[in-house]
PDB file of C-alpha atoms in Angstrom:
ATOM      1  CA  UNK A  23     143.551  69.035  68.620  1.00 56.00           C
ATOM      2  CA  UNK A  24     141.662  65.773  69.138  1.00 55.00           C
ATOM      3  CA  UNK A  25     144.084  63.984  66.846  1.00 58.00           C
ATOM      4  CA  UNK A  26     147.087  65.123  68.923  1.00 62.00           C
ATOM      5  CA  UNK A  27     145.785  63.786  72.263  1.00 59.00           C
ATOM      6  CA  UNK A  28     145.991  60.012  71.509  1.00 61.00           C
ATOM      7  CA  UNK A  29     149.422  60.589  69.983  1.00 65.00           C
ATOM      8  CA  UNK A  30     150.449  62.407  73.144  1.00 64.00           C
ATOM      9  CA  UNK A  31     149.180  59.520  75.306  1.00 63.00           C
ATOM     10  CA  UNK A  32     151.130  57.026  73.226  1.00 66.00           C
ATOM     11  CA  UNK A  33     154.371  59.029  73.495  1.00 69.00           C
ATOM     12  CA  UNK A  34     153.927  59.541  77.243  1.00 67.00           C
ATOM     13  CA  UNK A  35     153.342  55.813  77.727  1.00 65.00           C
ATOM     14  CA  UNK A  36     156.563  54.995  75.843  1.00 68.00           C
ATOM     15  CA  UNK A  37     158.570  57.546  77.863  1.00 67.00           C
ATOM     16  CA  UNK A  38     157.037  56.276  81.107  1.00 65.00           C
ATOM     17  CA  UNK A  39     158.041  52.731  80.215  1.00 63.00           C
ATOM     18  CA  UNK A  40     161.633  53.803  79.498  1.00 64.00           C
ATOM     19  CA  UNK A  41     161.908  55.780  82.734  1.00 60.00           C
ATOM     20  CA  UNK A  42     160.312  52.942  84.675  1.00 56.00           C
ATOM     21  CA  UNK A  43     162.930  50.501  83.431  1.00 51.00           C
ATOM     22  CA  UNK A  44     165.716  52.979  84.126  1.00 46.00           C
ATOM     23  CA  UNK A  45     164.750  53.988  87.666  1.00 44.00           C
ATOM     24  CA  UNK A  46     163.104  50.795  88.873  1.00 44.00           C
ATOM     25  CA  UNK A  47     164.914  48.054  87.041  1.00 39.00           C
ATOM     26  CA  UNK A  48     164.498  45.745  90.041  1.00 39.00           C
ATOM     27  CA  UNK A  49     160.715  45.709  89.668  1.00 42.00           C
ATOM     28  CA  UNK A  50     158.886  43.715  87.050  1.00 43.00           C
ATOM     29  CA  UNK A  51     156.738  45.627  84.623  1.00 47.00           C
ATOM     30  CA  UNK A  52     153.227  44.291  84.162  1.00 53.00           C
ATOM     31  CA  UNK A  53     152.966  42.559  80.788  1.00 57.00           C
ATOM     32  CA  UNK A  54     149.335  43.595  80.547  1.00 60.00           C
ATOM     33  CA  UNK A  55     150.490  47.222  80.191  1.00 65.00           C
ATOM     34  CA  UNK A  56     151.798  46.425  76.720  1.00 65.00           C
ATOM     35  CA  UNK A  57     148.220  45.729  75.673  1.00 67.00           C
ATOM     36  CA  UNK A  58     147.482  49.438  76.168  1.00 69.00           C
ATOM     37  CA  UNK A  59     149.975  50.579  73.534  1.00 67.00           C
ATOM     38  CA  UNK A  60     147.726  49.775  70.519  1.00 75.00           C
ATOM     39  CA  UNK A  61     144.837  51.812  71.968  1.00 73.00           C
ATOM     40  CA  UNK A  62     146.289  55.264  71.084  1.00 71.00           C
ATOM     41  CA  UNK A  63     147.407  53.957  67.686  1.00 71.00           C
ATOM     42  CA  UNK A  64     143.950  52.593  66.918  1.00 76.00           C
ATOM     43  CA  UNK A  65     142.452  55.874  68.114  1.00 74.00           C
ATOM     44  CA  UNK A  66     144.750  57.794  65.780  1.00 73.00           C
ATOM     45  CA  UNK A  67     143.604  55.597  62.888  1.00 76.00           C
ATOM     46  CA  UNK A  68     139.975  56.261  63.778  1.00 77.00           C
ATOM     47  CA  UNK A  69     140.715  59.998  64.006  1.00 72.00           C
ATOM     48  CA  UNK A  70     142.241  59.901  60.521  1.00 73.00           C
ATOM     49  CA  UNK A  71     139.132  58.136  59.267  1.00 76.00           C
ATOM     50  CA  UNK A  72     136.925  60.797  60.893  1.00 70.00           C
ATOM     51  CA  UNK A  73     139.055  63.507  59.296  1.00 71.00           C
ATOM     52  CA  UNK A  74     138.678  61.914  55.869  1.00 71.00           C
ATOM     53  CA  UNK A  75     134.902  61.617  56.307  1.00 68.00           C
ATOM     54  CA  UNK A  76     134.733  65.217  57.431  1.00 66.00           C
ATOM     55  CA  UNK A  77     136.417  66.384  54.226  1.00 67.00           C
ATOM     56  CA  UNK A  78     134.415  64.182  51.883  1.00 68.00           C
ATOM     57  CA  UNK A  79     131.034  64.663  53.605  1.00 61.00           C
ATOM     58  CA  UNK A  80     131.428  68.255  54.787  1.00 60.00           C
ATOM     59  CA  UNK A  81     128.093  69.181  53.215  1.00 59.00           C
ATOM     60  CA  UNK A  82     126.175  67.324  55.985  1.00 66.00           C
ATOM     61  CA  UNK A  83     126.292  69.454  59.173  1.00 66.00           C
ATOM     62  CA  UNK A  84     124.663  66.783  61.360  1.00 69.00           C
ATOM     63  CA  UNK A  85     127.356  64.286  60.361  1.00 68.00           C
ATOM     64  CA  UNK A  86     130.105  66.779  61.237  1.00 69.00           C
ATOM     65  CA  UNK A  87     128.638  67.199  64.721  1.00 75.00           C
ATOM     66  CA  UNK A  88     128.350  63.446  65.096  1.00 76.00           C
ATOM     67  CA  UNK A  89     131.993  62.943  64.073  1.00 70.00           C
ATOM     68  CA  UNK A  90     133.122  65.594  66.565  1.00 73.00           C
ATOM     69  CA  UNK A  91     131.145  63.961  69.372  1.00 80.00           C
ATOM     70  CA  UNK A  92     132.560  60.518  68.517  1.00 78.00           C
ATOM     71  CA  UNK A  93     136.108  61.899  68.381  1.00 73.00           C
ATOM     72  CA  UNK A  94     135.667  63.564  71.764  1.00 77.00           C
ATOM     73  CA  UNK A  95     134.225  60.358  73.209  1.00 79.00           C
ATOM     74  CA  UNK A  96     137.150  58.403  71.837  1.00 76.00           C
ATOM     75  CA  UNK A  97     139.565  60.803  73.522  1.00 74.00           C
ATOM     76  CA  UNK A  98     137.752  60.441  76.850  1.00 80.00           C
ATOM     77  CA  UNK A  99     137.826  56.668  76.441  1.00 80.00           C
ATOM     78  CA  UNK A 100     141.614  56.792  76.055  1.00 75.00           C
ATOM     79  CA  UNK A 101     141.949  58.877  79.198  1.00 75.00           C
ATOM     80  CA  UNK A 102     139.604  56.576  81.109  1.00 82.00           C
ATOM     81  CA  UNK A 103     141.457  53.410  80.117  1.00 80.00           C
ATOM     82  CA  UNK A 104     144.839  54.830  81.089  1.00 77.00           C
ATOM     83  CA  UNK A 105     143.434  56.240  84.329  1.00 79.00           C
ATOM     84  CA  UNK A 106     141.915  52.897  85.341  1.00 83.00           C
ATOM     85  CA  UNK A 107     145.184  51.154  84.500  1.00 79.00           C
ATOM     86  CA  UNK A 108     147.203  53.512  86.715  1.00 79.00           C
ATOM     87  CA  UNK A 109     144.704  53.096  89.546  1.00 84.00           C
ATOM     88  CA  UNK A 110     144.843  49.302  89.307  1.00 83.00           C
ATOM     89  CA  UNK A 111     148.649  49.394  89.299  1.00 79.00           C
ATOM     90  CA  UNK A 112     148.695  51.508  92.445  1.00 82.00           C
ATOM     91  CA  UNK A 113     146.224  49.257  94.231  1.00 85.00           C
ATOM     92  CA  UNK A 114     148.167  46.169  93.196  1.00 80.00           C
ATOM     93  CA  UNK A 115     151.397  47.683  94.517  1.00 75.00           C
ATOM     94  CA  UNK A 116     149.753  48.561  97.839  1.00 80.00           C
ATOM     95  CA  UNK A 117     148.284  45.057  98.081  1.00 80.00           C
ATOM     96  CA  UNK A 118     151.691  43.488  97.433  1.00 71.00           C
ATOM     97  CA  UNK A 119     153.342  45.673 100.058  1.00 71.00           C
ATOM     98  CA  UNK A 120     150.667  44.857 102.609  1.00 78.00           C
ATOM     99  CA  UNK A 121     151.073  41.144 101.849  1.00 74.00           C
ATOM    100  CA  UNK A 122     154.806  41.465 102.465  1.00 63.00           C
ATOM    101  CA  UNK A 123     154.078  43.307 105.697  1.00 71.00           C
ATOM    102  CA  UNK A 124     151.687  40.565 106.827  1.00 76.00           C
ATOM    103  CA  UNK A 125     154.344  37.990 106.030  1.00 65.00           C
ATOM    104  CA  UNK A 126     156.854  39.956 108.081  1.00 65.00           C
ATOM    105  CA  UNK A 127     154.433  40.096 111.000  1.00 71.00           C
ATOM    106  CA  UNK A 128     153.870  36.350 110.770  1.00 68.00           C
ATOM    107  CA  UNK A 129     157.621  35.711 110.758  1.00 63.00           C
ATOM    108  CA  UNK A 130     158.080  37.982 113.755  1.00 70.00           C
ATOM    109  CA  UNK A 131     155.344  36.131 115.632  1.00 73.00           C
ATOM    110  CA  UNK A 132     157.139  32.858 114.974  1.00 66.00           C
ATOM    111  CA  UNK A 133     160.393  34.407 116.156  1.00 66.00           C
ATOM    112  CA  UNK A 134     158.881  35.494 119.437  1.00 71.00           C
ATOM    113  CA  UNK A 135     157.341  32.080 119.947  1.00 73.00           C
ATOM    114  CA  UNK A 136     160.901  30.754 119.704  1.00 67.00           C
ATOM    115  CA  UNK A 137     161.911  33.204 122.439  1.00 71.00           C
ATOM    116  CA  UNK A 138     159.121  31.862 124.630  1.00 74.00           C
ATOM    117  CA  UNK A 139     160.436  28.344 124.023  1.00 73.00           C
ATOM    118  CA  UNK A 140     163.902  29.538 125.011  1.00 72.00           C
ATOM    119  CA  UNK A 141     162.512  30.859 128.285  1.00 73.00           C
ATOM    120  CA  UNK A 142     160.860  27.490 128.901  1.00 77.00           C
ATOM    121  CA  UNK A 143     164.177  25.726 128.261  1.00 74.00           C
ATOM    122  CA  UNK A 144     165.793  27.982 130.821  1.00 73.00           C
ATOM    123  CA  UNK A 145     163.212  27.004 133.407  1.00 74.00           C
ATOM    124  CA  UNK A 146     163.914  23.324 132.684  1.00 76.00           C
ATOM    125  CA  UNK A 147     167.655  23.882 133.075  1.00 71.00           C
ATOM    126  CA  UNK A 148     167.176  25.612 136.424  1.00 72.00           C
ATOM    127  CA  UNK A 149     164.952  22.738 137.531  1.00 71.00           C
ATOM    128  CA  UNK A 150     167.729  20.266 136.668  1.00 75.00           C
ATOM    129  CA  UNK A 151     170.528  22.275 138.293  1.00 78.00           C
ATOM    130  CA  UNK A 152     170.780  19.825 141.194  1.00 74.00           C
ATOM    131  CA  UNK A 153     171.489  16.981 138.790  1.00 79.00           C
ATOM    132  CA  UNK A 154     174.197  19.047 137.084  1.00 76.00           C
ATOM    133  CA  UNK A 155     175.808  19.811 140.439  1.00 80.00           C
ATOM    134  CA  UNK A 156     175.704  16.127 141.331  1.00 79.00           C
ATOM    135  CA  UNK A 157     177.455  15.248 138.076  1.00 82.00           C
ATOM    136  CA  UNK A 158     180.122  17.864 138.728  1.00 82.00           C
ATOM    137  CA  UNK A 159     180.598  16.507 142.249  1.00 78.00           C
ATOM    138  CA  UNK A 160     181.070  12.997 140.845  1.00 83.00           C
ATOM    139  CA  UNK A 161     183.718  14.279 138.413  1.00 82.00           C
ATOM    140  CA  UNK A 162     185.427  16.176 141.242  1.00 84.00           C
ATOM    141  CA  UNK A 163     185.590  13.010 143.358  1.00 83.00           C
ATOM    142  CA  UNK A 164     187.279  11.260 140.453  1.00 82.00           C
ATOM    143  CA  UNK A 165     189.634  14.259 140.041  1.00 81.00           C
ATOM    144  CA  UNK A 166     188.575  14.716 136.402  1.00 81.00           C
ATOM    145  CA  UNK A 167     189.616  18.357 136.271  1.00 84.00           C
ATOM    146  CA  UNK A 168     189.465  18.720 132.493  1.00 84.00           C
ATOM    147  CA  UNK A 169     185.992  17.177 132.321  1.00 83.00           C
ATOM    148  CA  UNK A 170     184.749  19.464 135.115  1.00 83.00           C
ATOM    149  CA  UNK A 171     186.085  22.492 133.270  1.00 82.00           C
ATOM    150  CA  UNK A 172     184.426  21.368 130.007  1.00 84.00           C
ATOM    151  CA  UNK A 173     181.147  20.657 131.819  1.00 80.00           C
ATOM    152  CA  UNK A 174     181.058  24.108 133.407  1.00 81.00           C
ATOM    153  CA  UNK A 175     181.984  25.797 130.132  1.00 79.00           C
ATOM    154  CA  UNK A 176     179.132  23.975 128.402  1.00 78.00           C
ATOM    155  CA  UNK A 177     176.668  25.193 131.014  1.00 72.00           C
ATOM    156  CA  UNK A 178     177.954  28.762 130.896  1.00 68.00           C
ATOM    157  CA  UNK A 179     177.676  29.013 127.129  1.00 69.00           C
ATOM    158  CA  UNK A 180     174.203  27.483 127.041  1.00 65.00           C
ATOM    159  CA  UNK A 181     171.570  29.811 125.588  1.00 55.00           C
ATOM    160  CA  UNK A 182     169.217  28.626 128.286  1.00 59.00           C
ATOM    161  CA  UNK A 183     171.167  30.601 130.909  1.00 59.00           C
ATOM    162  CA  UNK A 184     170.484  33.975 129.331  1.00 56.00           C
ATOM    163  CA  UNK A 185     168.582  36.323 131.605  1.00 55.00           C
ATOM    164  CA  UNK A 186     164.869  36.686 131.085  1.00 55.00           C
ATOM    165  CA  UNK A 187     162.669  39.334 132.712  1.00 60.00           C
ATOM    166  CA  UNK A 188     159.052  38.790 133.612  1.00 72.00           C
ATOM    167  CA  UNK A 189     157.312  42.005 132.531  1.00 81.00           C
ATOM    168  CA  UNK A 190     153.771  40.700 131.965  1.00 88.00           C
ATOM    169  CA  UNK A 191     151.681  37.536 132.196  1.00 86.00           C
ATOM    170  CA  UNK A 192     151.366  37.079 128.403  1.00 87.00           C
ATOM    171  CA  UNK A 193     154.303  34.905 127.245  1.00 83.00           C
ATOM    172  CA  UNK A 194     154.510  36.298 123.713  1.00 84.00           C
ATOM    173  CA  UNK A 195     154.251  39.940 124.818  1.00 88.00           C
ATOM    174  CA  UNK A 196     156.777  39.267 127.576  1.00 85.00           C
ATOM    175  CA  UNK A 197     159.242  37.973 124.972  1.00 82.00           C
ATOM    176  CA  UNK A 198     158.661  41.076 122.831  1.00 86.00           C
ATOM    177  CA  UNK A 199     159.248  43.411 125.775  1.00 88.00           C
ATOM    178  CA  UNK A 200     162.393  41.553 126.814  1.00 83.00           C
ATOM    179  CA  UNK A 201     163.813  41.934 123.327  1.00 84.00           C
ATOM    180  CA  UNK A 202     163.190  45.678 123.282  1.00 89.00           C
ATOM    181  CA  UNK A 203     164.518  45.972 126.830  1.00 87.00           C
ATOM    182  CA  UNK A 204     167.816  44.493 125.600  1.00 83.00           C
ATOM    183  CA  UNK A 205     167.911  46.926 122.678  1.00 88.00           C
ATOM    184  CA  UNK A 206     167.228  49.848 125.016  1.00 92.00           C
ATOM    185  CA  UNK A 207     169.989  48.692 127.354  1.00 87.00           C
ATOM    186  CA  UNK A 208     172.401  48.552 124.403  1.00 89.00           C
ATOM    187  CA  UNK A 209     171.479  52.108 123.367  1.00 93.00           C
ATOM    188  CA  UNK A 210     171.387  53.361 126.979  1.00 93.00           C
ATOM    189  CA  UNK A 211     167.653  54.118 126.834  1.00 95.00           C
ATOM    190  CA  UNK A 212     165.559  53.893 129.984  1.00 95.00           C
ATOM    191  CA  UNK A 213     162.733  51.411 129.355  1.00 95.00           C
ATOM    192  CA  UNK A 214     159.798  51.156 131.773  1.00 95.00           C
ATOM    193  CA  UNK A 215     156.696  48.998 131.298  1.00 95.00           C
ATOM    194  CA  UNK A 216     153.505  48.552 133.288  1.00 94.00           C
ATOM    195  CA  UNK A 217     151.298  45.896 131.675  1.00 94.00           C
ATOM    196  CA  UNK A 218     148.208  45.292 133.790  1.00 93.00           C
ATOM    197  CA  UNK A 219     146.708  41.799 133.786  1.00 90.00           C
ATOM    198  CA  UNK A 220     143.925  40.986 131.291  1.00 89.00           C
ATOM    199  CA  UNK A 221     144.260  44.318 129.464  1.00 93.00           C
ATOM    200  CA  UNK A 222     145.557  43.072 126.086  1.00 93.00           C
ATOM    201  CA  UNK A 223     145.169  39.291 126.352  1.00 91.00           C
ATOM    202  CA  UNK A 224     142.303  39.403 123.829  1.00 93.00           C
ATOM    203  CA  UNK A 225     144.743  40.258 121.014  1.00 93.00           C
ATOM    204  CA  UNK A 226     145.829  37.474 118.666  1.00 88.00           C
ATOM    205  CA  UNK A 227     149.527  36.659 118.334  1.00 86.00           C
ATOM    206  CA  UNK A 228     149.758  38.421 114.967  1.00 85.00           C
ATOM    207  CA  UNK A 229     147.913  41.524 116.222  1.00 89.00           C
ATOM    208  CA  UNK A 230     149.984  41.593 119.416  1.00 90.00           C
ATOM    209  CA  UNK A 231     153.200  41.430 117.411  1.00 88.00           C
ATOM    210  CA  UNK A 232     152.136  43.996 114.807  1.00 88.00           C
ATOM    211  CA  UNK A 233     150.863  46.468 117.385  1.00 93.00           C
ATOM    212  CA  UNK A 234     153.625  46.474 119.986  1.00 93.00           C
ATOM    213  CA  UNK A 235     156.554  45.909 117.614  1.00 90.00           C
ATOM    214  CA  UNK A 236     155.597  48.834 115.385  1.00 91.00           C
ATOM    215  CA  UNK A 237     154.887  51.121 118.345  1.00 94.00           C
ATOM    216  CA  UNK A 238     158.155  50.241 120.063  1.00 94.00           C
ATOM    217  CA  UNK A 239     160.140  50.415 116.814  1.00 92.00           C
ATOM    218  CA  UNK A 240     159.028  54.022 116.322  1.00 92.00           C
ATOM    219  CA  UNK A 241     159.644  54.863 119.983  1.00 95.00           C
ATOM    220  CA  UNK A 242     163.091  53.259 119.936  1.00 95.00           C
ATOM    221  CA  UNK A 243     164.090  55.213 116.840  1.00 93.00           C
ATOM    222  CA  UNK A 244     163.009  58.535 118.352  1.00 93.00           C
ATOM    223  CA  UNK A 245     164.424  57.853 121.834  1.00 94.00           C
ATOM    224  CA  UNK A 246     167.924  56.965 120.625  1.00 93.00           C
ATOM    225  CA  UNK A 247     169.315  60.183 122.104  1.00 92.00           C
ATOM    226  CA  UNK A 248     171.210  61.064 125.309  1.00 92.00           C
ATOM    227  CA  UNK A 249     169.033  60.416 128.376  1.00 92.00           C
ATOM    228  CA  UNK A 250     166.311  58.924 126.193  1.00 95.00           C
ATOM    229  CA  UNK A 251     163.462  56.937 127.694  1.00 96.00           C
ATOM    230  CA  UNK A 252     160.404  54.882 126.721  1.00 97.00           C
ATOM    231  CA  UNK A 253     157.381  54.276 128.934  1.00 97.00           C
ATOM    232  CA  UNK A 254     154.732  51.716 127.986  1.00 97.00           C
ATOM    233  CA  UNK A 255     151.524  51.310 129.969  1.00 96.00           C
ATOM    234  CA  UNK A 256     148.361  49.268 129.450  1.00 96.00           C
ATOM    235  CA  UNK A 257     145.262  49.486 131.617  1.00 94.00           C
ATOM    236  CA  UNK A 258     141.490  49.247 131.449  1.00 92.00           C
ATOM    237  CA  UNK A 259     139.496  52.450 131.513  1.00 80.00           C
ATOM    238  CA  UNK A 260     137.270  52.778 134.588  1.00 80.00           C
ATOM    239  CA  UNK A 261     133.626  51.840 133.943  1.00 83.00           C
ATOM    240  CA  UNK A 262     134.471  51.104 130.329  1.00 84.00           C
ATOM    241  CA  UNK A 263     135.232  47.949 128.309  1.00 85.00           C
ATOM    242  CA  UNK A 264     138.045  49.698 126.469  1.00 91.00           C
ATOM    243  CA  UNK A 265     141.704  48.868 127.019  1.00 94.00           C
ATOM    244  CA  UNK A 266     144.141  51.777 126.905  1.00 95.00           C
ATOM    245  CA  UNK A 267     147.714  51.522 125.594  1.00 96.00           C
ATOM    246  CA  UNK A 268     150.016  54.512 126.067  1.00 97.00           C
ATOM    247  CA  UNK A 269     153.556  54.986 124.802  1.00 97.00           C
ATOM    248  CA  UNK A 270     155.577  58.020 125.892  1.00 97.00           C
ATOM    249  CA  UNK A 271     159.098  58.416 124.549  1.00 96.00           C
ATOM    250  CA  UNK A 272     161.789  61.041 124.199  1.00 95.00           C
ATOM    251  CA  UNK A 273     161.758  62.986 120.943  1.00 94.00           C
ATOM    252  CA  UNK A 274     164.019  65.928 120.094  1.00 91.00           C
ATOM    253  CA  UNK A 275     162.034  67.343 117.169  1.00 89.00           C
ATOM    254  CA  UNK A 276     158.385  67.591 116.228  1.00 87.00           C
ATOM    255  CA  UNK A 277     157.726  64.703 113.794  1.00 85.00           C
ATOM    256  CA  UNK A 278     154.628  66.418 112.403  1.00 82.00           C
ATOM    257  CA  UNK A 279     154.937  68.781 109.462  1.00 73.00           C
ATOM    258  CA  UNK A 280     152.931  70.474 106.729  1.00 63.00           C
ATOM    259  CA  UNK A 281     149.447  71.970 106.787  1.00 63.00           C
ATOM    260  CA  UNK A 282     147.901  68.583 107.503  1.00 57.00           C
ATOM    261  CA  UNK A 283     150.314  67.898 110.382  1.00 62.00           C
ATOM    262  CA  UNK A 284     151.405  64.559 108.948  1.00 64.00           C
ATOM    263  CA  UNK A 285     154.142  62.390 110.410  1.00 66.00           C
ATOM    264  CA  UNK A 286     157.534  62.600 108.709  1.00 60.00           C
ATOM    265  CA  UNK A 287     159.541  59.385 108.535  1.00 60.00           C
ATOM    266  CA  UNK A 288     163.205  59.341 109.538  1.00 57.00           C
ATOM    267  CA  UNK A 289     163.819  56.166 107.504  1.00 56.00           C
ATOM    268  CA  UNK A 290     166.210  56.327 104.566  1.00 54.00           C
ATOM    269  CA  UNK A 291     163.902  54.175 102.424  1.00 51.00           C
ATOM    270  CA  UNK A 292     160.863  56.453 102.011  1.00 48.00           C
ATOM    271  CA  UNK A 293     159.055  53.834  99.937  1.00 49.00           C
ATOM    272  CA  UNK A 294     158.488  51.915 103.179  1.00 50.00           C
ATOM    273  CA  UNK A 295     157.385  55.021 105.042  1.00 51.00           C
ATOM    274  CA  UNK A 296     154.074  54.755 106.861  1.00 60.00           C
ATOM    275  CA  UNK A 297     153.545  50.988 106.645  1.00 73.00           C
ATOM    276  CA  UNK A 298     154.168  50.528 110.385  1.00 82.00           C
ATOM    277  CA  UNK A 299     151.384  52.952 111.257  1.00 86.00           C
ATOM    278  CA  UNK A 300     149.142  51.361 108.634  1.00 86.00           C
ATOM    279  CA  UNK A 301     149.662  48.024 110.346  1.00 86.00           C
ATOM    280  CA  UNK A 302     148.830  49.590 113.730  1.00 91.00           C
ATOM    281  CA  UNK A 303     145.739  51.252 112.262  1.00 91.00           C
ATOM    282  CA  UNK A 304     144.572  47.931 110.832  1.00 89.00           C
ATOM    283  CA  UNK A 305     144.691  46.372 114.300  1.00 91.00           C
ATOM    284  CA  UNK A 306     142.903  49.375 115.801  1.00 94.00           C
ATOM    285  CA  UNK A 307     140.120  49.154 113.227  1.00 92.00           C
ATOM    286  CA  UNK A 308     139.701  45.446 113.909  1.00 91.00           C
ATOM    287  CA  UNK A 309     138.976  46.153 117.577  1.00 93.00           C
ATOM    288  CA  UNK A 310     136.809  49.270 117.062  1.00 91.00           C
ATOM    289  CA  UNK A 311     139.512  51.448 118.574  1.00 93.00           C
ATOM    290  CA  UNK A 312     141.111  54.833 118.047  1.00 94.00           C
ATOM    291  CA  UNK A 313     144.581  56.371 118.143  1.00 94.00           C
ATOM    292  CA  UNK A 314     145.811  59.794 119.209  1.00 94.00           C
ATOM    293  CA  UNK A 315     149.376  61.044 118.747  1.00 93.00           C
ATOM    294  CA  UNK A 316     150.875  64.367 119.748  1.00 92.00           C
ATOM    295  CA  UNK A 317     154.238  66.005 120.435  1.00 92.00           C
ATOM    296  CA  UNK A 318     154.777  67.885 123.701  1.00 92.00           C
ATOM    297  CA  UNK A 319     157.346  70.622 123.059  1.00 92.00           C
ATOM    298  CA  UNK A 320     158.069  71.693 126.697  1.00 93.00           C
ATOM    299  CA  UNK A 321     159.035  68.130 127.713  1.00 94.00           C
ATOM    300  CA  UNK A 322     160.311  66.992 124.270  1.00 94.00           C
ATOM    301  CA  UNK A 323     158.201  63.865 124.413  1.00 95.00           C
ATOM    302  CA  UNK A 324     156.013  62.076 121.896  1.00 95.00           C
ATOM    303  CA  UNK A 325     152.756  60.568 123.142  1.00 96.00           C
ATOM    304  CA  UNK A 326     150.763  57.734 121.547  1.00 96.00           C
ATOM    305  CA  UNK A 327     147.410  56.755 123.064  1.00 96.00           C
ATOM    306  CA  UNK A 328     145.395  53.793 121.770  1.00 96.00           C
ATOM    307  CA  UNK A 329     141.971  52.557 122.798  1.00 95.00           C
ATOM    308  CA  UNK A 330     140.918  49.012 121.894  1.00 95.00           C
ATOM    309  CA  UNK A 331     137.633  47.261 122.498  1.00 91.00           C
ATOM    310  CA  UNK A 332     137.815  43.475 123.076  1.00 88.00           C
ATOM    311  CA  UNK A 333     135.849  41.492 120.496  1.00 71.00           C
ATOM    312  CA  UNK A 334     133.843  39.745 123.207  1.00 51.00           C
ATOM    313  CA  UNK A 335     132.423  43.045 124.539  1.00 47.00           C
TER     314      UNK A 335
END
């Protein structure tokens, strides 16, 4: 029985490697895993040696017990090594995914900074509108019709003339909200925000992006239905240092399922399921906060309530 276990581990490892290459050919297999293959083979050799000693020295009962204990310990050692290897692989995969998520958040923060710069360019263009009108008037006096038409076309197609809504006094968060407002308008979703002053200005750019983008991504996905809506509010709790963030959005079905009432992802790629909420939870933990989520069946709405404590408090 003891002899069969290392052989079984070796066969399972080979089959696992073949299936891994077949189903996940786009992922690199850790070269260090190949170092585990000799362990079951060496264990089998030691088992054979123990078996030979047991036959030749069967007249010594104490030695038989000692061989059995060593064989059992060797089997446990095999299981321990393979268990630690699987655990390290899982942790390494989670670490890699979280690193990719952090990189994504950093890229998104840079993107929204670019939106803020675009808004600033628009303000500059509006400030210079008198000069543009004067130039057009000069061209009109010279009857340069083609040049006037080209001038106006250039101004009309300028990215600086795109509409920008002022939804809060934090430039980066305002850019984020404007982007989601445009997406909601495209999907015919009612989008209402009420961001009170100095309620979330203690958040860093990365935390601000990770928190609101993931919350609004989930809300936007659920509210993409007829007559859908999203409501986002931030305020400070009375007689408390905590800031409250609430998101209420339309939701046709209860996203919780199972005995543990866990959230079910609607994403096609289930390998990426849950990383948005993990990112939100990381921000919440950093600010000694808490999160509560629930589905209200009578109104078909999903509620998310966050409490955050500023670091300075």
